């Protein structure tokens, strides 16, 4: 069960420039409107969909389903090449524009996913995100390109793994840090960042939305751009319309008692929530 994190606000003076230094995006159902593992499932789609839904909603720990799904599917190298194309085809309409705008404003953009590294990295590159700014799960193939296993030591295959990766990255991240994602695995890392944004523009997971301080229900990442830049519009004229659209949507996305976070500076260091158990 996931408890709501207590609200913590900071004034504009707490963050120089009143903006975030890093935005970390989930991949599936956030940057792209698909769930990669479901796309790979083919004849096993219903079984894989049910397993994924259980994990992402916190009904079972991720480690109970991660290896099981891959053993059922056994994706080859060509499957992951095709999945990268599917990710790109199903990218959120403004995903590329938002990533480009963030980069132009000097914001570090990263992808953190429990998906499979070859496909996630190829998709991230198409969005303009370098491979060394991507965290995902390594897959092993044999000489013919057939599936031969995955990195069972990866934190991203178990509950709480995204928090482990964010802690590992933290010394190299520009502060403050925002994390944007749709699932329990994203929420588990909320205490390691300065703001967690529940992205419900593709699918809303009730337990995640209930615990997040910010919920974006538009099928758009423009509110993330507006949150990241705060009161400081982008310098590039071509990005201003996207920023303004995001700000216009933020008041509906924010909880009423946290409205100042949307339109002012990012919050300060998060308060710690009670230890959670049984989530994925």
PDB file of C-alpha atoms in Angstrom:
ATOM      1  CA  UNK A   1       0.000   0.000   0.000  1.00  0.00           C
ATOM      2  CA  UNK A   2       1.335   3.436  -0.900  1.00  0.00           C
ATOM      3  CA  UNK A   3       0.709   6.361   1.411  1.00  0.00           C
ATOM      4  CA  UNK A   4       0.378   9.964   0.320  1.00  0.00           C
ATOM      5  CA  UNK A   5       3.619  11.874   0.682  1.00  0.00           C
ATOM      6  CA  UNK A   6       3.294  14.904   2.950  1.00  0.00           C
ATOM      7  CA  UNK A   7       3.294  18.239   1.159  1.00  0.00           C
ATOM      8  CA  UNK A   8       6.443  20.353   1.359  1.00  0.00           C
ATOM      9  CA  UNK A   9       6.728  23.745  -0.246  1.00  0.00           C
ATOM     10  CA  UNK A  10       9.610  26.136  -0.767  1.00  0.00           C
ATOM     11  CA  UNK A  11       9.718  29.748  -1.836  1.00  0.00           C
ATOM     12  CA  UNK A  12      11.288  31.077  -5.021  1.00  0.00           C
ATOM     13  CA  UNK A  13      14.443  31.989  -3.135  1.00  0.00           C
ATOM     14  CA  UNK A  14      15.204  28.350  -2.358  1.00  0.00           C
ATOM     15  CA  UNK A  15      16.067  27.446  -5.956  1.00  0.00           C
ATOM     16  CA  UNK A  16      18.273  29.774  -8.021  1.00  0.00           C
ATOM     17  CA  UNK A  17      16.411  30.617 -11.209  1.00  0.00           C
ATOM     18  CA  UNK A  18      13.195  29.018  -9.949  1.00  0.00           C
ATOM     19  CA  UNK A  19      13.507  26.027 -12.274  1.00  0.00           C
ATOM     20  CA  UNK A  20      14.494  22.377 -12.284  1.00  0.00           C
ATOM     21  CA  UNK A  21      17.937  21.268 -13.348  1.00  0.00           C
ATOM     22  CA  UNK A  22      16.984  17.713 -14.326  1.00  0.00           C
ATOM     23  CA  UNK A  23      13.850  15.972 -15.585  1.00  0.00           C
ATOM     24  CA  UNK A  24      13.780  12.163 -15.548  1.00  0.00           C
ATOM     25  CA  UNK A  25      11.069  10.530 -17.657  1.00  0.00           C
ATOM     26  CA  UNK A  26       9.689   7.029 -17.558  1.00  0.00           C
ATOM     27  CA  UNK A  27       9.391   5.556 -21.051  1.00  0.00           C
ATOM     28  CA  UNK A  28       6.322   3.315 -21.329  1.00  0.00           C
ATOM     29  CA  UNK A  29       2.966   5.097 -20.999  1.00  0.00           C
ATOM     30  CA  UNK A  30       4.830   8.375 -20.465  1.00  0.00           C
ATOM     31  CA  UNK A  31       7.158   9.347 -23.316  1.00  0.00           C
ATOM     32  CA  UNK A  32       5.439   6.747 -25.484  1.00  0.00           C
ATOM     33  CA  UNK A  33       1.801   5.675 -25.314  1.00  0.00           C
ATOM     34  CA  UNK A  34       2.577   1.951 -25.393  1.00  0.00           C
ATOM     35  CA  UNK A  35       3.813  -0.631 -22.895  1.00  0.00           C
ATOM     36  CA  UNK A  36       6.771  -2.256 -24.595  1.00  0.00           C
ATOM     37  CA  UNK A  37       6.452  -5.626 -22.906  1.00  0.00           C
ATOM     38  CA  UNK A  38       2.821  -5.866 -24.038  1.00  0.00           C
ATOM     39  CA  UNK A  39       3.800  -5.015 -27.617  1.00  0.00           C
ATOM     40  CA  UNK A  40       6.285  -7.910 -27.551  1.00  0.00           C
ATOM     41  CA  UNK A  41       3.782 -10.385 -26.146  1.00  0.00           C
ATOM     42  CA  UNK A  42       1.954 -11.354 -29.366  1.00  0.00           C
ATOM     43  CA  UNK A  43      -0.076 -14.505 -28.640  1.00  0.00           C
ATOM     44  CA  UNK A  44       0.575 -14.075 -24.910  1.00  0.00           C
ATOM     45  CA  UNK A  45      -0.735 -10.515 -24.858  1.00  0.00           C
ATOM     46  CA  UNK A  46      -3.578 -10.999 -22.359  1.00  0.00           C
ATOM     47  CA  UNK A  47      -1.390 -12.918 -19.915  1.00  0.00           C
ATOM     48  CA  UNK A  48       1.419 -10.355 -20.125  1.00  0.00           C
ATOM     49  CA  UNK A  49      -1.011  -7.453 -19.866  1.00  0.00           C
ATOM     50  CA  UNK A  50      -2.457  -8.879 -16.658  1.00  0.00           C
ATOM     51  CA  UNK A  51       0.983  -9.460 -15.131  1.00  0.00           C
ATOM     52  CA  UNK A  52       2.140  -5.955 -16.036  1.00  0.00           C
ATOM     53  CA  UNK A  53      -1.023  -4.361 -14.688  1.00  0.00           C
ATOM     54  CA  UNK A  54      -0.614  -6.186 -11.378  1.00  0.00           C
ATOM     55  CA  UNK A  55       2.982  -4.965 -11.043  1.00  0.00           C
ATOM     56  CA  UNK A  56       2.388  -1.360 -12.129  1.00  0.00           C
ATOM     57  CA  UNK A  57      -0.568  -0.990  -9.763  1.00  0.00           C
ATOM     58  CA  UNK A  58       1.347  -2.450  -6.835  1.00  0.00           C
ATOM     59  CA  UNK A  59      -0.716  -5.609  -6.408  1.00  0.00           C
ATOM     60  CA  UNK A  60       2.369  -7.834  -6.727  1.00  0.00           C
ATOM     61  CA  UNK A  61       6.084  -7.025  -6.441  1.00  0.00           C
ATOM     62  CA  UNK A  62       7.828  -6.428  -9.752  1.00  0.00           C
ATOM     63  CA  UNK A  63      10.357  -9.201  -9.101  1.00  0.00           C
ATOM     64  CA  UNK A  64       7.543 -11.758  -9.152  1.00  0.00           C
ATOM     65  CA  UNK A  65       6.668 -10.965 -12.752  1.00  0.00           C
ATOM     66  CA  UNK A  66       9.730  -9.495 -14.494  1.00  0.00           C
ATOM     67  CA  UNK A  67      11.621 -12.668 -15.361  1.00  0.00           C
ATOM     68  CA  UNK A  68       8.415 -14.622 -15.854  1.00  0.00           C
ATOM     69  CA  UNK A  69       7.251 -12.253 -18.599  1.00  0.00           C
ATOM     70  CA  UNK A  70      10.534 -12.471 -20.481  1.00  0.00           C
ATOM     71  CA  UNK A  71      10.646 -16.253 -20.288  1.00  0.00           C
ATOM     72  CA  UNK A  72       7.163 -16.355 -21.820  1.00  0.00           C
ATOM     73  CA  UNK A  73       8.004 -13.893 -24.612  1.00  0.00           C
ATOM     74  CA  UNK A  74      11.744 -14.559 -25.227  1.00  0.00           C
ATOM     75  CA  UNK A  75      12.227 -11.471 -27.463  1.00  0.00           C
ATOM     76  CA  UNK A  76      14.989 -11.658 -30.061  1.00  0.00           C
ATOM     77  CA  UNK A  77      17.182  -8.789 -31.238  1.00  0.00           C
ATOM     78  CA  UNK A  78      14.915  -8.120 -34.229  1.00  0.00           C
ATOM     79  CA  UNK A  79      11.910  -7.894 -31.884  1.00  0.00           C
ATOM     80  CA  UNK A  80      13.602  -5.126 -29.908  1.00  0.00           C
ATOM     81  CA  UNK A  81      14.593  -3.287 -33.067  1.00  0.00           C
ATOM     82  CA  UNK A  82      10.942  -3.339 -34.092  1.00  0.00           C
ATOM     83  CA  UNK A  83       9.863  -2.239 -30.625  1.00  0.00           C
ATOM     84  CA  UNK A  84      12.059   0.860 -30.874  1.00  0.00           C
ATOM     85  CA  UNK A  85      10.133   1.815 -33.997  1.00  0.00           C
ATOM     86  CA  UNK A  86       6.825   1.215 -32.219  1.00  0.00           C
ATOM     87  CA  UNK A  87       7.915   3.413 -29.313  1.00  0.00           C
ATOM     88  CA  UNK A  88       8.699   6.221 -31.736  1.00  0.00           C
ATOM     89  CA  UNK A  89       5.477   5.778 -33.703  1.00  0.00           C
ATOM     90  CA  UNK A  90       3.487   5.984 -30.447  1.00  0.00           C
ATOM     91  CA  UNK A  91       5.475   8.849 -28.906  1.00  0.00           C
ATOM     92  CA  UNK A  92       3.389  11.482 -27.139  1.00  0.00           C
ATOM     93  CA  UNK A  93       2.553  14.193 -29.700  1.00  0.00           C
ATOM     94  CA  UNK A  94       4.823  16.783 -28.089  1.00  0.00           C
ATOM     95  CA  UNK A  95       7.485  14.493 -26.591  1.00  0.00           C
ATOM     96  CA  UNK A  96      10.234  15.492 -29.029  1.00  0.00           C
ATOM     97  CA  UNK A  97       9.373  19.178 -28.746  1.00  0.00           C
ATOM     98  CA  UNK A  98       9.375  19.105 -24.940  1.00  0.00           C
ATOM     99  CA  UNK A  99      12.715  17.284 -24.757  1.00  0.00           C
ATOM    100  CA  UNK A 100      14.243  19.711 -27.266  1.00  0.00           C
ATOM    101  CA  UNK A 101      12.917  22.731 -25.338  1.00  0.00           C
ATOM    102  CA  UNK A 102      14.281  21.397 -22.061  1.00  0.00           C
ATOM    103  CA  UNK A 103      17.680  20.843 -23.644  1.00  0.00           C
ATOM    104  CA  UNK A 104      17.728  24.367 -25.076  1.00  0.00           C
ATOM    105  CA  UNK A 105      17.057  25.696 -21.574  1.00  0.00           C
ATOM    106  CA  UNK A 106      19.977  23.738 -20.156  1.00  0.00           C
ATOM    107  CA  UNK A 107      17.854  21.140 -18.363  1.00  0.00           C
ATOM    108  CA  UNK A 108      19.375  17.664 -18.095  1.00  0.00           C
ATOM    109  CA  UNK A 109      16.916  15.103 -19.531  1.00  0.00           C
ATOM    110  CA  UNK A 110      17.115  11.407 -18.704  1.00  0.00           C
ATOM    111  CA  UNK A 111      15.041   8.270 -19.213  1.00  0.00           C
ATOM    112  CA  UNK A 112      14.630   5.685 -16.462  1.00  0.00           C
ATOM    113  CA  UNK A 113      12.696   2.586 -17.423  1.00  0.00           C
ATOM    114  CA  UNK A 114      12.167  -1.002 -16.428  1.00  0.00           C
ATOM    115  CA  UNK A 115      11.969  -1.693 -20.161  1.00  0.00           C
ATOM    116  CA  UNK A 116      14.595  -3.374 -22.303  1.00  0.00           C
ATOM    117  CA  UNK A 117      17.709  -1.325 -22.957  1.00  0.00           C
ATOM    118  CA  UNK A 118      18.152  -1.766 -26.739  1.00  0.00           C
ATOM    119  CA  UNK A 119      14.639  -0.528 -27.554  1.00  0.00           C
ATOM    120  CA  UNK A 120      14.488   2.201 -24.899  1.00  0.00           C
ATOM    121  CA  UNK A 121      17.897   3.573 -25.872  1.00  0.00           C
ATOM    122  CA  UNK A 122      17.077   3.636 -29.588  1.00  0.00           C
ATOM    123  CA  UNK A 123      13.835   5.495 -28.863  1.00  0.00           C
ATOM    124  CA  UNK A 124      15.560   7.947 -26.510  1.00  0.00           C
ATOM    125  CA  UNK A 125      18.118   8.777 -29.205  1.00  0.00           C
ATOM    126  CA  UNK A 126      15.275   9.656 -31.566  1.00  0.00           C
ATOM    127  CA  UNK A 127      14.081  12.136 -28.942  1.00  0.00           C
ATOM    128  CA  UNK A 128      17.563  13.625 -28.712  1.00  0.00           C
ATOM    129  CA  UNK A 129      18.558  11.948 -25.438  1.00  0.00           C
ATOM    130  CA  UNK A 130      22.045  10.427 -25.298  1.00  0.00           C
ATOM    131  CA  UNK A 131      22.448   6.723 -24.578  1.00  0.00           C
ATOM    132  CA  UNK A 132      24.426   7.465 -21.405  1.00  0.00           C
ATOM    133  CA  UNK A 133      21.377   9.317 -20.062  1.00  0.00           C
ATOM    134  CA  UNK A 134      19.220   6.183 -20.239  1.00  0.00           C
ATOM    135  CA  UNK A 135      18.670   3.581 -17.543  1.00  0.00           C
ATOM    136  CA  UNK A 136      16.956   0.332 -18.561  1.00  0.00           C
ATOM    137  CA  UNK A 137      17.506  -3.435 -18.402  1.00  0.00           C
ATOM    138  CA  UNK A 138      20.265  -5.080 -20.415  1.00  0.00           C
ATOM    139  CA  UNK A 139      19.238  -8.077 -22.556  1.00  0.00           C
ATOM    140  CA  UNK A 140      21.518 -10.904 -23.688  1.00  0.00           C
ATOM    141  CA  UNK A 141      21.322 -12.483 -27.159  1.00  0.00           C
ATOM    142  CA  UNK A 142      23.164 -15.443 -28.641  1.00  0.00           C
ATOM    143  CA  UNK A 143      25.174 -15.268 -31.863  1.00  0.00           C
ATOM    144  CA  UNK A 144      22.048 -15.680 -33.967  1.00  0.00           C
ATOM    145  CA  UNK A 145      20.229 -12.836 -32.172  1.00  0.00           C
ATOM    146  CA  UNK A 146      17.945 -15.152 -30.199  1.00  0.00           C
ATOM    147  CA  UNK A 147      17.004 -14.301 -26.632  1.00  0.00           C
ATOM    148  CA  UNK A 148      19.486 -15.649 -24.080  1.00  0.00           C
ATOM    149  CA  UNK A 149      18.498 -13.870 -20.863  1.00  0.00           C
ATOM    150  CA  UNK A 150      18.545 -10.521 -19.096  1.00  0.00           C
ATOM    151  CA  UNK A 151      20.568  -8.780 -16.428  1.00  0.00           C
ATOM    152  CA  UNK A 152      19.131 -10.346 -13.279  1.00  0.00           C
ATOM    153  CA  UNK A 153      21.349  -8.103 -11.147  1.00  0.00           C
ATOM    154  CA  UNK A 154      19.701  -4.935 -12.469  1.00  0.00           C
ATOM    155  CA  UNK A 155      17.872  -2.982  -9.746  1.00  0.00           C
ATOM    156  CA  UNK A 156      15.228  -2.161 -12.351  1.00  0.00           C
ATOM    157  CA  UNK A 157      13.912  -5.732 -12.258  1.00  0.00           C
ATOM    158  CA  UNK A 158      12.858  -5.528  -8.607  1.00  0.00           C
ATOM    159  CA  UNK A 159      10.667  -3.326  -6.422  1.00  0.00           C
ATOM    160  CA  UNK A 160      12.366  -0.090  -5.411  1.00  0.00           C
ATOM    161  CA  UNK A 161      14.876  -0.333  -8.241  1.00  0.00           C
ATOM    162  CA  UNK A 162      14.275   3.115  -9.700  1.00  0.00           C
ATOM    163  CA  UNK A 163      15.046   4.664  -6.329  1.00  0.00           C
ATOM    164  CA  UNK A 164      18.377   2.805  -6.333  1.00  0.00           C
ATOM    165  CA  UNK A 165      19.257   4.153  -9.783  1.00  0.00           C
ATOM    166  CA  UNK A 166      18.281   7.734  -8.928  1.00  0.00           C
ATOM    167  CA  UNK A 167      20.469   7.575  -5.814  1.00  0.00           C
ATOM    168  CA  UNK A 168      23.330   6.295  -7.964  1.00  0.00           C
ATOM    169  CA  UNK A 169      22.792   9.101 -10.490  1.00  0.00           C
ATOM    170  CA  UNK A 170      22.129  11.837  -7.964  1.00  0.00           C
ATOM    171  CA  UNK A 171      25.693  13.146  -7.634  1.00  0.00           C
ATOM    172  CA  UNK A 172      25.801  13.795 -11.387  1.00  0.00           C
ATOM    173  CA  UNK A 173      22.315  15.316 -11.725  1.00  0.00           C
ATOM    174  CA  UNK A 174      21.668  19.029 -11.875  1.00  0.00           C
ATOM    175  CA  UNK A 175      19.411  19.965  -8.989  1.00  0.00           C
ATOM    176  CA  UNK A 176      16.508  20.216  -8.357  1.00  0.00           C
ATOM    177  CA  UNK A 177      15.334  16.943  -9.895  1.00  0.00           C
ATOM    178  CA  UNK A 178      11.863  16.058 -11.217  1.00  0.00           C
ATOM    179  CA  UNK A 179      10.683  12.524 -11.991  1.00  0.00           C
ATOM    180  CA  UNK A 180       7.737  11.928 -14.341  1.00  0.00           C
ATOM    181  CA  UNK A 181       6.067   8.534 -14.660  1.00  0.00           C
ATOM    182  CA  UNK A 182       2.858   6.543 -14.508  1.00  0.00           C
ATOM    183  CA  UNK A 183       3.578   3.498 -12.360  1.00  0.00           C
ATOM    184  CA  UNK A 184       4.239   2.316  -8.826  1.00  0.00           C
ATOM    185  CA  UNK A 185       7.880   1.743  -9.769  1.00  0.00           C
ATOM    186  CA  UNK A 186       8.148   5.492 -10.484  1.00  0.00           C
ATOM    187  CA  UNK A 187       6.366   6.472  -7.281  1.00  0.00           C
ATOM    188  CA  UNK A 188       8.799   4.333  -5.304  1.00  0.00           C
ATOM    189  CA  UNK A 189      11.560   6.774  -6.298  1.00  0.00           C
ATOM    190  CA  UNK A 190       9.603   9.864  -5.211  1.00  0.00           C
ATOM    191  CA  UNK A 191      11.595  10.343  -2.023  1.00  0.00           C
ATOM    192  CA  UNK A 192      14.825  10.496  -4.041  1.00  0.00           C
ATOM    193  CA  UNK A 193      13.768  13.520  -6.131  1.00  0.00           C
ATOM    194  CA  UNK A 194      12.470  17.014  -5.459  1.00  0.00           C
ATOM    195  CA  UNK A 195       9.150  16.515  -7.243  1.00  0.00           C
ATOM    196  CA  UNK A 196       7.361  13.423  -8.515  1.00  0.00           C
ATOM    197  CA  UNK A 197       4.789  14.012 -11.265  1.00  0.00           C
ATOM    198  CA  UNK A 198       2.253  11.258 -11.914  1.00  0.00           C
ATOM    199  CA  UNK A 199       1.665  11.149 -15.651  1.00  0.00           C
ATOM    200  CA  UNK A 200      -1.876   9.901 -16.310  1.00  0.00           C
ATOM    201  CA  UNK A 201      -2.198  11.103 -19.881  1.00  0.00           C
ATOM    202  CA  UNK A 202      -2.025   7.551 -21.243  1.00  0.00           C
ATOM    203  CA  UNK A 203      -3.264   5.457 -18.337  1.00  0.00           C
ATOM    204  CA  UNK A 204      -4.188   6.551 -14.834  1.00  0.00           C
ATOM    205  CA  UNK A 205      -3.139   4.240 -12.035  1.00  0.00           C
ATOM    206  CA  UNK A 206      -5.276   5.213  -9.061  1.00  0.00           C
ATOM    207  CA  UNK A 207      -2.763   4.377  -6.339  1.00  0.00           C
ATOM    208  CA  UNK A 208      -0.057   6.438  -8.048  1.00  0.00           C
ATOM    209  CA  UNK A 209      -2.269   9.450  -8.740  1.00  0.00           C
ATOM    210  CA  UNK A 210      -3.570   9.424  -5.164  1.00  0.00           C
ATOM    211  CA  UNK A 211      -0.043   9.623  -3.740  1.00  0.00           C
ATOM    212  CA  UNK A 212       1.405  12.226  -6.133  1.00  0.00           C
ATOM    213  CA  UNK A 213       1.487  15.957  -5.508  1.00  0.00           C
ATOM    214  CA  UNK A 214       1.067  16.627  -9.218  1.00  0.00           C
ATOM    215  CA  UNK A 215      -1.067  14.608 -11.641  1.00  0.00           C
ATOM    216  CA  UNK A 216      -1.006  15.413 -15.374  1.00  0.00           C
ATOM    217  CA  UNK A 217      -4.034  13.950 -17.118  1.00  0.00           C
ATOM    218  CA  UNK A 218      -3.554  15.616 -20.508  1.00  0.00           C
ATOM    219  CA  UNK A 219      -2.091  13.515 -23.286  1.00  0.00           C
ATOM    220  CA  UNK A 220       0.675  16.090 -23.416  1.00  0.00           C
ATOM    221  CA  UNK A 221       4.041  16.689 -21.779  1.00  0.00           C
ATOM    222  CA  UNK A 222       3.739  20.471 -22.094  1.00  0.00           C
ATOM    223  CA  UNK A 223       2.825  20.789 -18.378  1.00  0.00           C
ATOM    224  CA  UNK A 224       6.159  19.136 -17.556  1.00  0.00           C
ATOM    225  CA  UNK A 225       7.998  21.808 -19.531  1.00  0.00           C
ATOM    226  CA  UNK A 226       6.095  24.523 -17.681  1.00  0.00           C
ATOM    227  CA  UNK A 227       6.808  22.939 -14.309  1.00  0.00           C
ATOM    228  CA  UNK A 228      10.491  22.540 -15.138  1.00  0.00           C
ATOM    229  CA  UNK A 229      10.948  26.179 -16.149  1.00  0.00           C
ATOM    230  CA  UNK A 230       8.727  27.703 -13.466  1.00  0.00           C
ATOM    231  CA  UNK A 231       8.208  31.450 -13.829  1.00  0.00           C
ATOM    232  CA  UNK A 232      10.972  31.745 -16.421  1.00  0.00           C
ATOM    233  CA  UNK A 233       9.706  31.413 -20.022  1.00  0.00           C
ATOM    234  CA  UNK A 234      11.991  29.748 -22.551  1.00  0.00           C
ATOM    235  CA  UNK A 235      14.450  32.000 -24.350  1.00  0.00           C
ATOM    236  CA  UNK A 236      13.744  30.345 -27.704  1.00  0.00           C
ATOM    237  CA  UNK A 237      10.665  31.935 -29.310  1.00  0.00           C
ATOM    238  CA  UNK A 238       9.614  28.636 -30.858  1.00  0.00           C
ATOM    239  CA  UNK A 239       9.235  27.061 -27.417  1.00  0.00           C
ATOM    240  CA  UNK A 240       7.044  29.781 -25.915  1.00  0.00           C
ATOM    241  CA  UNK A 241       3.710  28.457 -27.224  1.00  0.00           C
ATOM    242  CA  UNK A 242       4.429  25.014 -25.777  1.00  0.00           C
ATOM    243  CA  UNK A 243       5.409  26.530 -22.439  1.00  0.00           C
ATOM    244  CA  UNK A 244       2.293  28.735 -22.349  1.00  0.00           C
ATOM    245  CA  UNK A 245       0.069  25.762 -23.196  1.00  0.00           C
ATOM    246  CA  UNK A 246       1.642  23.804 -20.366  1.00  0.00           C
ATOM    247  CA  UNK A 247       1.102  26.608 -17.857  1.00  0.00           C
ATOM    248  CA  UNK A 248      -2.524  26.914 -18.887  1.00  0.00           C
ATOM    249  CA  UNK A 249      -3.034  23.227 -18.115  1.00  0.00           C
ATOM    250  CA  UNK A 250      -1.170  23.202 -14.821  1.00  0.00           C
ATOM    251  CA  UNK A 251      -3.893  24.591 -12.615  1.00  0.00           C
ATOM    252  CA  UNK A 252      -6.077  21.598 -13.427  1.00  0.00           C
ATOM    253  CA  UNK A 253      -3.147  19.231 -13.008  1.00  0.00           C
ATOM    254  CA  UNK A 254      -2.164  20.476  -9.559  1.00  0.00           C
ATOM    255  CA  UNK A 255      -3.843  19.707  -6.280  1.00  0.00           C
ATOM    256  CA  UNK A 256      -5.603  22.838  -5.037  1.00  0.00           C
ATOM    257  CA  UNK A 257      -3.411  23.074  -1.932  1.00  0.00           C
ATOM    258  CA  UNK A 258      -0.218  22.819  -3.968  1.00  0.00           C
ATOM    259  CA  UNK A 259      -1.067  25.363  -6.668  1.00  0.00           C
ATOM    260  CA  UNK A 260       1.932  27.520  -5.774  1.00  0.00           C
ATOM    261  CA  UNK A 261       4.282  24.708  -6.809  1.00  0.00           C
ATOM    262  CA  UNK A 262       2.952  24.783 -10.348  1.00  0.00           C
ATOM    263  CA  UNK A 263       3.322  28.486 -10.889  1.00  0.00           C
ATOM    264  CA  UNK A 264       6.356  29.263  -8.734  1.00  0.00           C
ATOM    265  CA  UNK A 265       9.646  27.659  -7.873  1.00  0.00           C
ATOM    266  CA  UNK A 266      10.181  23.921  -7.505  1.00  0.00           C
ATOM    267  CA  UNK A 267       9.781  22.543  -3.993  1.00  0.00           C
ATOM    268  CA  UNK A 268      12.710  22.016  -1.676  1.00  0.00           C
ATOM    269  CA  UNK A 269      14.096  18.659  -0.497  1.00  0.00           C
ATOM    270  CA  UNK A 270      11.276  16.163  -0.013  1.00  0.00           C
ATOM    271  CA  UNK A 271      10.089  15.017   3.356  1.00  0.00           C
ATOM    272  CA  UNK A 272      10.381  11.268   3.818  1.00  0.00           C
ATOM    273  CA  UNK A 273       7.275   9.159   3.719  1.00  0.00           C
ATOM    274  CA  UNK A 274       6.807   6.019   5.821  1.00  0.00           C
ATOM    275  CA  UNK A 275       8.423   2.878   4.448  1.00  0.00           C
ATOM    276  CA  UNK A 276       6.212   1.197   1.856  1.00  0.00           C
ATOM    277  CA  UNK A 277       5.852  -2.517   1.407  1.00  0.00           C
ATOM    278  CA  UNK A 278       4.281  -4.738  -1.196  1.00  0.00           C
ATOM    279  CA  UNK A 279       4.568  -2.214  -4.029  1.00  0.00           C
ATOM    280  CA  UNK A 280       6.378  -2.702  -7.323  1.00  0.00           C
TER     281      UNK A 280
END
